[in-house]
Structures are given as C-alpha cells and as structure tokens.
Short mmCIF file of C-alpha atoms in Angstrom, two decimals:
data_model
loop_
_atom_site.label_atom_id
_atom_site.label_comp_id
_atom_site.label_asym_id
_atom_site.label_seq_id
_atom_site.Cartn_x
_atom_site.Cartn_y
_atom_site.Cartn_z
CA UNK S 1 -7.31 93.46 95.57
CA UNK S 2 -6.08 96.89 94.57
CA UNK S 3 -6.51 99.06 97.66
CA UNK S 4 -5.99 102.29 95.74
CA UNK S 5 -8.43 101.61 92.93
CA UNK S 6 -9.94 104.76 91.47
CA UNK S 7 -13.20 105.70 93.13
CA UNK S 8 -13.69 109.26 91.83
CA UNK S 9 -15.26 110.18 88.52
CA UNK S 10 -13.70 112.78 86.23
CA UNK S 11 -16.44 115.30 87.06
CA UNK S 12 -15.87 114.85 90.79
CA UNK S 13 -12.11 115.26 90.35
CA UNK S 14 -12.66 118.60 88.62
CA UNK S 15 -15.12 119.73 91.31
CA UNK S 16 -12.68 118.73 94.06
CA UNK S 17 -9.86 120.60 92.35
CA UNK S 18 -11.96 123.77 92.20
CA UNK S 19 -13.04 123.42 95.84
CA UNK S 20 -9.44 122.72 96.84
CA UNK S 21 -8.20 125.90 95.18
CA UNK S 22 -10.95 127.89 96.93
CA UNK S 23 -9.96 126.37 100.29
CA UNK S 24 -6.33 127.18 99.54
CA UNK S 25 -7.07 130.85 98.88
CA UNK S 26 -9.27 131.07 101.97
CA UNK S 27 -6.55 129.41 104.06
CA UNK S 28 -3.95 131.89 102.80
CA UNK S 29 -6.18 134.85 103.65
CA UNK S 30 -4.55 137.14 106.24
CA UNK S 31 -7.93 137.87 107.85
CA UNK S 32 -8.29 134.35 109.27
CA UNK S 33 -7.00 133.29 112.64
CA UNK S 34 -4.05 130.88 112.54
CA UNK S 35 -6.26 127.99 113.68
CA UNK S 36 -8.83 128.49 110.90
CA UNK S 37 -6.09 129.08 108.38
CA UNK S 38 -4.49 125.75 109.30
CA UNK S 39 -7.83 123.93 109.09
CA UNK S 40 -8.54 125.38 105.65
CA UNK S 41 -5.06 124.53 104.37
CA UNK S 42 -5.34 120.93 105.62
CA UNK S 43 -8.74 120.60 103.93
CA UNK S 44 -7.32 122.09 100.73
CA UNK S 45 -4.43 119.63 100.76
CA UNK S 46 -6.75 116.65 101.33
CA UNK S 47 -9.18 117.67 98.59
CA UNK S 48 -6.44 118.50 96.07
CA UNK S 49 -4.54 115.26 96.72
CA UNK S 50 -7.67 113.13 96.38
CA UNK S 51 -8.49 114.92 93.12
CA UNK S 52 -4.97 114.33 91.81
CA UNK S 53 -4.86 110.60 92.59
CA UNK S 54 -8.56 109.93 91.85
CA UNK S 55 -8.94 108.09 95.15
CA UNK S 56 -10.78 109.08 98.33
CA UNK S 57 -10.07 106.98 101.44
CA UNK S 58 -13.35 108.08 103.02
CA UNK S 59 -15.25 106.58 100.09
CA UNK S 60 -13.46 103.28 100.71
CA UNK S 61 -14.63 103.24 104.32
CA UNK S 62 -18.24 103.45 103.16
CA UNK S 63 -17.75 101.25 100.07
CA UNK S 64 -18.81 104.11 97.79
CA UNK S 65 -17.56 105.09 94.35
CA UNK S 66 -18.49 107.60 91.65
CA UNK S 67 -16.11 106.03 89.10
CA UNK S 68 -17.86 104.03 86.41
CA UNK S 69 -16.81 100.43 86.31
CA UNK S 70 -14.99 99.68 83.09
CA UNK S 71 -16.32 96.11 83.10
CA UNK S 72 -19.95 97.30 83.03
CA UNK S 73 -19.57 99.92 80.31
CA UNK S 74 -21.17 99.13 76.92
CA UNK S 75 -18.76 98.42 74.10
#
C-alpha cells in the first residue's frame, strides 16, 4: 500500500496554490499581530506543501480523494 498516493486533483492543486499564496501574503502583512501572522504562515505552508506533493494527509484520515483513479478512466 502506497501511503503517499496522490489524492488531489490538478484543479484542487491549483486552487490550493492560489489560496496558499494569499495566506502567505496575509501572514507577511505588518498589520497582523504576531500570533495571527504565525497562524497564517503555518496555514500557507501546509496548503502550499500539499499542493506541491499532490497529497493531503487530512483526506487520508477521512478516506477521501479528488484524484481520478487511473484504473477507472476510459481508454
């Protein structure tokens, strides 16, 4: 069993990358308190890493996937 099997579709990866960049800019904003800035930067890192590797550990916990199975695709 491959524990790090892809579970994110291409569309979701793009959406996560966009959201991650937004979180990054918000986290780097000087108007935020240090606590909120840290929270936003941690969220940005999580979202950007999951987009980069096409794997979300939270999806695995709930046995969920947006990636199409290659075995079920029509040929």
